């Protein structure tokens, strides 16, 4: 039997090593069941709640070529974490003559096995939705305490301390103050951009300045101490870099 392996890990509480562990278990399963692994499909840092996974879609497409007879996965929830996607794509694989095997969750090839698999799929979807709800709740609680919630978008001039609170980075905050002062003095956005790049200043992402980066800085009320996350807005929630009177004059 020719088989392929599908492995996936999501970004939450899992790491790259998770893929290696899944592959190892799947290869052991293949060897015990006289299967020859002819390919691997691995999606890294992608949730099973969506089917927008490049290697997963490639696996489904490749199954049409009849080059393999089976897909081996570590567990059932690697395939999908919502029942709709699971049903649709399993039907496609079945149509292409491909069987699915789970290295750590063997399913009996009986009517009872169908019921067991559907129950486990429902549990996987419940676990995923419950985890998402708990993460959102935790992030909301962080926001109410003005704590950083991670992710992209840290404004230039700030860092996150060990206590997860925003702190001013003195060297980079000086750049922010200079930019606001230049605008308050009547310099155009183009002049500010040219001056920042001439001095070798970089944005928070390490890029050269352009109109978008300057505009977003001058409109960002975090610089006057406003904490924002989703629908949470708290005045004086973070240490200000710019005085409010300057920020008002500097609005674009």
mmCIF file of C-alpha atoms in Angstrom:
data_model
loop_
_atom_site.group_PDB
_atom_site.id
_atom_site.type_symbol
_atom_site.label_atom_id
_atom_site.label_comp_id
_atom_site.label_asym_id
_atom_site.label_seq_id
_atom_site.Cartn_x
_atom_site.Cartn_y
_atom_site.Cartn_z
ATOM 1 C CA UNK A 1 0.000 0.000 0.000
ATOM 2 C CA UNK A 2 1.348 3.404 -1.003
ATOM 3 C CA UNK A 3 0.700 6.045 1.631
ATOM 4 C CA UNK A 4 1.375 9.708 2.308
ATOM 5 C CA UNK A 5 1.593 11.469 5.653
ATOM 6 C CA UNK A 6 -0.224 14.663 6.572
ATOM 7 C CA UNK A 7 1.088 16.577 9.598
ATOM 8 C CA UNK A 8 0.013 19.921 10.988
ATOM 9 C CA UNK A 9 0.502 22.085 14.005
ATOM 10 C CA UNK A 10 -1.216 25.315 14.998
ATOM 11 C CA UNK A 11 0.589 28.322 16.374
ATOM 12 C CA UNK A 12 -0.965 28.082 19.836
ATOM 13 C CA UNK A 13 1.005 26.077 22.419
ATOM 14 C CA UNK A 14 2.755 24.012 19.754
ATOM 15 C CA UNK A 15 6.144 24.248 18.105
ATOM 16 C CA UNK A 16 7.981 23.127 15.018
ATOM 17 C CA UNK A 17 9.072 19.967 16.884
ATOM 18 C CA UNK A 18 5.423 18.882 16.901
ATOM 19 C CA UNK A 19 5.717 18.113 13.182
ATOM 20 C CA UNK A 20 8.740 15.860 13.727
ATOM 21 C CA UNK A 21 6.935 13.914 16.446
ATOM 22 C CA UNK A 22 3.879 13.409 14.243
ATOM 23 C CA UNK A 23 6.015 12.211 11.333
ATOM 24 C CA UNK A 24 7.870 9.735 13.530
ATOM 25 C CA UNK A 25 4.644 8.181 14.839
ATOM 26 C CA UNK A 26 3.166 8.023 11.321
ATOM 27 C CA UNK A 27 6.241 6.302 9.892
ATOM 28 C CA UNK A 28 6.116 3.737 12.702
ATOM 29 C CA UNK A 29 2.440 3.120 11.946
ATOM 30 C CA UNK A 30 3.216 2.689 8.234
ATOM 31 C CA UNK A 31 5.967 0.178 8.949
ATOM 32 C CA UNK A 32 3.762 -1.896 11.279
ATOM 33 C CA UNK A 33 0.996 -1.994 8.667
ATOM 34 C CA UNK A 34 3.159 -2.764 5.612
ATOM 35 C CA UNK A 35 2.671 0.641 4.033
ATOM 36 C CA UNK A 36 5.242 2.473 1.926
ATOM 37 C CA UNK A 37 5.365 6.227 2.544
ATOM 38 C CA UNK A 38 5.850 8.027 -0.773
ATOM 39 C CA UNK A 39 5.354 11.651 0.314
ATOM 40 C CA UNK A 40 4.868 14.041 3.236
ATOM 41 C CA UNK A 41 2.539 17.042 3.444
ATOM 42 C CA UNK A 42 3.213 19.404 6.370
ATOM 43 C CA UNK A 43 1.391 22.613 7.294
ATOM 44 C CA UNK A 44 3.208 24.669 9.910
ATOM 45 C CA UNK A 45 1.540 27.165 12.272
ATOM 46 C CA UNK A 46 -1.852 26.760 10.596
ATOM 47 C CA UNK A 47 -5.137 26.099 12.365
ATOM 48 C CA UNK A 48 -7.292 23.108 11.539
ATOM 49 C CA UNK A 49 -10.355 25.348 11.835
ATOM 50 C CA UNK A 50 -9.793 26.459 8.253
ATOM 51 C CA UNK A 51 -9.184 24.563 5.017
ATOM 52 C CA UNK A 52 -6.924 27.378 3.796
ATOM 53 C CA UNK A 53 -3.823 25.230 4.269
ATOM 54 C CA UNK A 54 -1.503 24.997 1.230
ATOM 55 C CA UNK A 55 -0.140 21.491 1.795
ATOM 56 C CA UNK A 56 -3.535 20.134 2.807
ATOM 57 C CA UNK A 57 -5.030 21.425 -0.433
ATOM 58 C CA UNK A 58 -2.087 19.983 -2.379
ATOM 59 C CA UNK A 59 -2.714 16.589 -0.769
ATOM 60 C CA UNK A 60 -6.379 16.670 -1.812
ATOM 61 C CA UNK A 61 -5.413 17.704 -5.349
ATOM 62 C CA UNK A 62 -2.679 15.060 -5.598
ATOM 63 C CA UNK A 63 -5.125 12.355 -4.529
ATOM 64 C CA UNK A 64 -6.845 12.770 -7.892
ATOM 65 C CA UNK A 65 -3.731 11.391 -9.617
ATOM 66 C CA UNK A 66 -4.143 7.994 -7.883
ATOM 67 C CA UNK A 67 -0.466 7.963 -6.826
ATOM 68 C CA UNK A 68 -1.258 6.831 -3.281
ATOM 69 C CA UNK A 69 -3.906 4.731 -1.570
ATOM 70 C CA UNK A 70 -3.841 6.049 1.985
ATOM 71 C CA UNK A 71 -3.255 9.125 4.134
ATOM 72 C CA UNK A 72 -1.732 8.651 7.571
ATOM 73 C CA UNK A 73 -2.166 11.284 10.285
ATOM 74 C CA UNK A 74 -1.106 11.423 13.907
ATOM 75 C CA UNK A 75 -4.659 11.941 15.190
ATOM 76 C CA UNK A 76 -8.060 12.765 13.773
ATOM 77 C CA UNK A 77 -7.898 16.486 14.602
ATOM 78 C CA UNK A 78 -4.858 16.988 12.319
ATOM 79 C CA UNK A 79 -7.233 16.618 9.352
ATOM 80 C CA UNK A 80 -9.777 19.275 10.349
ATOM 81 C CA UNK A 81 -11.359 20.860 13.383
ATOM 82 C CA UNK A 82 -14.762 21.495 11.969
ATOM 83 C CA UNK A 83 -17.166 18.805 10.847
ATOM 84 C CA UNK A 84 -18.169 20.472 7.586
ATOM 85 C CA UNK A 85 -14.619 20.541 6.169
ATOM 86 C CA UNK A 86 -13.998 17.056 7.499
ATOM 87 C CA UNK A 87 -17.024 15.607 5.701
ATOM 88 C CA UNK A 88 -16.327 17.425 2.413
ATOM 89 C CA UNK A 89 -12.673 16.470 2.121
ATOM 90 C CA UNK A 90 -13.074 12.927 3.367
ATOM 91 C CA UNK A 91 -15.704 12.453 0.676
ATOM 92 C CA UNK A 92 -13.234 13.723 -1.933
ATOM 93 C CA UNK A 93 -10.533 11.344 -0.755
ATOM 94 C CA UNK A 94 -12.987 8.441 -0.714
ATOM 95 C CA UNK A 95 -14.049 9.295 -4.269
ATOM 96 C CA UNK A 96 -10.371 9.148 -5.270
ATOM 97 C CA UNK A 97 -9.945 5.750 -3.627
ATOM 98 C CA UNK A 98 -7.884 7.009 -0.686
ATOM 99 C CA UNK A 99 -8.355 5.714 2.862
ATOM 100 C CA UNK A 100 -7.502 7.660 6.021
ATOM 101 C CA UNK A 101 -5.606 6.204 8.974
ATOM 102 C CA UNK A 102 -4.773 7.733 12.358
ATOM 103 C CA UNK A 103 -1.528 6.536 13.922
ATOM 104 C CA UNK A 104 -2.655 7.160 17.512
ATOM 105 C CA UNK A 105 -6.408 6.703 17.057
ATOM 106 C CA UNK A 106 -7.102 3.471 15.168
ATOM 107 C CA UNK A 107 -10.671 3.308 13.873
ATOM 108 C CA UNK A 108 -12.486 0.014 13.289
ATOM 109 C CA UNK A 109 -13.655 -0.420 9.683
ATOM 110 C CA UNK A 110 -17.234 -1.038 10.835
ATOM 111 C CA UNK A 111 -20.481 0.931 11.184
ATOM 112 C CA UNK A 112 -19.530 1.459 14.835
ATOM 113 C CA UNK A 113 -16.278 3.022 13.635
ATOM 114 C CA UNK A 114 -18.251 5.622 11.693
ATOM 115 C CA UNK A 115 -20.108 6.616 14.871
ATOM 116 C CA UNK A 116 -16.865 6.734 16.891
ATOM 117 C CA UNK A 117 -15.165 8.926 14.302
ATOM 118 C CA UNK A 118 -18.087 11.370 14.199
ATOM 119 C CA UNK A 119 -18.061 11.648 17.996
ATOM 120 C CA UNK A 120 -14.324 12.360 18.015
ATOM 121 C CA UNK A 121 -14.764 14.946 15.272
ATOM 122 C CA UNK A 122 -17.425 16.684 17.346
ATOM 123 C CA UNK A 123 -15.117 16.678 20.356
ATOM 124 C CA UNK A 124 -12.238 18.090 18.273
ATOM 125 C CA UNK A 125 -14.461 20.933 17.073
ATOM 126 C CA UNK A 126 -15.686 21.580 20.635
ATOM 127 C CA UNK A 127 -12.103 21.631 21.934
ATOM 128 C CA UNK A 128 -11.050 24.087 19.230
ATOM 129 C CA UNK A 129 -13.963 26.470 19.833
ATOM 130 C CA UNK A 130 -13.604 26.265 23.609
ATOM 131 C CA UNK A 131 -9.868 26.957 23.378
ATOM 132 C CA UNK A 132 -10.538 29.966 21.151
ATOM 133 C CA UNK A 133 -13.105 31.285 23.622
ATOM 134 C CA UNK A 134 -10.692 30.907 26.546
ATOM 135 C CA UNK A 135 -7.888 32.640 24.655
ATOM 136 C CA UNK A 136 -10.170 35.566 23.786
ATOM 137 C CA UNK A 137 -11.319 35.790 27.399
ATOM 138 C CA UNK A 138 -7.714 35.845 28.590
ATOM 139 C CA UNK A 139 -6.786 38.550 26.086
ATOM 140 C CA UNK A 140 -9.777 40.644 27.166
ATOM 141 C CA UNK A 141 -8.677 40.356 30.801
ATOM 142 C CA UNK A 142 -5.148 41.388 29.789
ATOM 143 C CA UNK A 143 -6.564 44.383 27.937
ATOM 144 C CA UNK A 144 -8.593 45.526 30.941
ATOM 145 C CA UNK A 145 -5.308 45.591 32.882
ATOM 146 C CA UNK A 146 -3.525 47.422 30.028
ATOM 147 C CA UNK A 147 -1.204 44.486 29.413
ATOM 148 C CA UNK A 148 0.359 43.740 26.025
ATOM 149 C CA UNK A 149 -1.371 40.908 24.170
ATOM 150 C CA UNK A 150 1.444 40.144 21.756
ATOM 151 C CA UNK A 151 1.184 40.037 17.986
ATOM 152 C CA UNK A 152 2.385 42.534 15.431
ATOM 153 C CA UNK A 153 2.021 46.275 15.641
ATOM 154 C CA UNK A 154 4.218 47.336 18.561
ATOM 155 C CA UNK A 155 4.566 51.110 18.069
ATOM 156 C CA UNK A 156 8.025 52.577 17.629
ATOM 157 C CA UNK A 157 9.303 53.828 20.972
ATOM 158 C CA UNK A 158 7.733 51.130 23.132
ATOM 159 C CA UNK A 159 8.858 47.746 24.447
ATOM 160 C CA UNK A 160 7.077 45.202 26.620
ATOM 161 C CA UNK A 161 8.541 44.571 30.052
ATOM 162 C CA UNK A 162 8.643 41.297 31.944
ATOM 163 C CA UNK A 163 5.390 42.316 33.621
ATOM 164 C CA UNK A 164 3.771 42.495 30.117
ATOM 165 C CA UNK A 165 3.266 46.248 30.462
ATOM 166 C CA UNK A 166 4.252 48.814 27.861
ATOM 167 C CA UNK A 167 7.470 50.642 28.663
ATOM 168 C CA UNK A 168 9.205 53.489 26.856
ATOM 169 C CA UNK A 169 12.363 52.715 24.899
ATOM 170 C CA UNK A 170 14.262 55.999 25.469
ATOM 171 C CA UNK A 171 16.389 55.892 22.296
ATOM 172 C CA UNK A 172 13.516 55.112 19.943
ATOM 173 C CA UNK A 173 11.082 57.350 21.801
ATOM 174 C CA UNK A 174 13.436 60.228 20.948
ATOM 175 C CA UNK A 175 12.866 59.461 17.235
ATOM 176 C CA UNK A 176 9.105 59.577 17.773
ATOM 177 C CA UNK A 177 9.370 62.921 19.541
ATOM 178 C CA UNK A 178 11.535 64.323 16.758
ATOM 179 C CA UNK A 179 8.995 63.249 14.117
ATOM 180 C CA UNK A 180 6.105 64.874 15.988
ATOM 181 C CA UNK A 181 8.158 68.008 16.546
ATOM 182 C CA UNK A 182 9.097 68.252 12.860
ATOM 183 C CA UNK A 183 5.448 68.000 11.886
ATOM 184 C CA UNK A 184 4.440 70.553 14.531
ATOM 185 C CA UNK A 185 7.100 72.878 13.085
ATOM 186 C CA UNK A 186 5.379 72.746 9.717
ATOM 187 C CA UNK A 187 7.508 70.239 7.826
ATOM 188 C CA UNK A 188 5.668 68.197 5.207
ATOM 189 C CA UNK A 189 5.390 64.418 5.372
ATOM 190 C CA UNK A 190 7.872 64.141 2.497
ATOM 191 C CA UNK A 191 10.415 66.317 4.310
ATOM 192 C CA UNK A 192 10.031 64.265 7.493
ATOM 193 C CA UNK A 193 10.455 61.008 5.566
ATOM 194 C CA UNK A 194 13.597 62.252 3.839
ATOM 195 C CA UNK A 195 15.079 63.517 7.086
ATOM 196 C CA UNK A 196 14.345 60.276 8.980
ATOM 197 C CA UNK A 197 15.869 58.156 6.231
ATOM 198 C CA UNK A 198 18.873 60.486 5.933
ATOM 199 C CA UNK A 199 19.547 59.976 9.644
ATOM 200 C CA UNK A 200 19.172 56.207 9.254
ATOM 201 C CA UNK A 201 16.073 55.926 11.407
ATOM 202 C CA UNK A 202 13.943 52.785 11.023
ATOM 203 C CA UNK A 203 10.300 51.996 11.675
ATOM 204 C CA UNK A 204 9.203 49.559 14.380
ATOM 205 C CA UNK A 205 9.470 46.800 11.745
ATOM 206 C CA UNK A 206 13.009 47.807 10.812
ATOM 207 C CA UNK A 207 12.053 49.380 7.472
ATOM 208 C CA UNK A 208 12.769 52.810 6.029
ATOM 209 C CA UNK A 209 10.104 55.451 6.554
ATOM 210 C CA UNK A 210 7.412 56.169 3.966
ATOM 211 C CA UNK A 211 4.133 58.100 3.858
ATOM 212 C CA UNK A 212 2.129 55.263 5.389
ATOM 213 C CA UNK A 213 4.474 54.793 8.353
ATOM 214 C CA UNK A 214 4.596 58.535 9.073
ATOM 215 C CA UNK A 215 0.817 58.903 8.765
ATOM 216 C CA UNK A 216 0.111 55.948 11.058
ATOM 217 C CA UNK A 217 2.528 57.318 13.673
ATOM 218 C CA UNK A 218 0.994 60.790 13.694
ATOM 219 C CA UNK A 219 -2.501 59.291 14.021
ATOM 220 C CA UNK A 220 -1.577 56.787 16.750
ATOM 221 C CA UNK A 221 -3.054 57.902 20.062
ATOM 222 C CA UNK A 222 -0.984 55.358 21.965
ATOM 223 C CA UNK A 223 1.713 58.012 21.914
ATOM 224 C CA UNK A 224 -0.435 60.163 24.203
ATOM 225 C CA UNK A 225 -1.026 57.233 26.567
ATOM 226 C CA UNK A 226 -4.199 55.642 25.187
ATOM 227 C CA UNK A 227 -4.299 51.848 25.483
ATOM 228 C CA UNK A 228 -6.208 50.090 22.695
ATOM 229 C CA UNK A 229 -7.016 46.449 22.091
ATOM 230 C CA UNK A 230 -10.111 45.340 20.180
ATOM 231 C CA UNK A 231 -13.008 47.183 21.847
ATOM 232 C CA UNK A 232 -11.034 48.105 24.980
ATOM 233 C CA UNK A 233 -9.909 51.745 25.097
ATOM 234 C CA UNK A 234 -8.315 53.125 28.275
ATOM 235 C CA UNK A 235 -7.017 56.679 28.595
ATOM 236 C CA UNK A 236 -3.625 56.967 30.325
ATOM 237 C CA UNK A 237 -3.290 53.182 30.126
ATOM 238 C CA UNK A 238 0.311 53.303 28.897
ATOM 239 C CA UNK A 239 3.144 55.785 29.478
ATOM 240 C CA UNK A 240 2.882 58.664 26.977
ATOM 241 C CA UNK A 241 5.743 59.662 24.705
ATOM 242 C CA UNK A 242 4.038 62.767 23.300
ATOM 243 C CA UNK A 243 2.154 65.525 25.100
ATOM 244 C CA UNK A 244 -1.506 65.695 24.125
ATOM 245 C CA UNK A 245 -1.271 69.298 22.936
ATOM 246 C CA UNK A 246 1.411 68.342 20.399
ATOM 247 C CA UNK A 247 -0.525 65.300 19.246
ATOM 248 C CA UNK A 248 -3.622 67.438 18.606
ATOM 249 C CA UNK A 249 -1.651 69.783 16.385
ATOM 250 C CA UNK A 250 -0.040 66.879 14.580
ATOM 251 C CA UNK A 251 -3.188 65.124 13.374
ATOM 252 C CA UNK A 252 -3.231 64.442 9.646
#
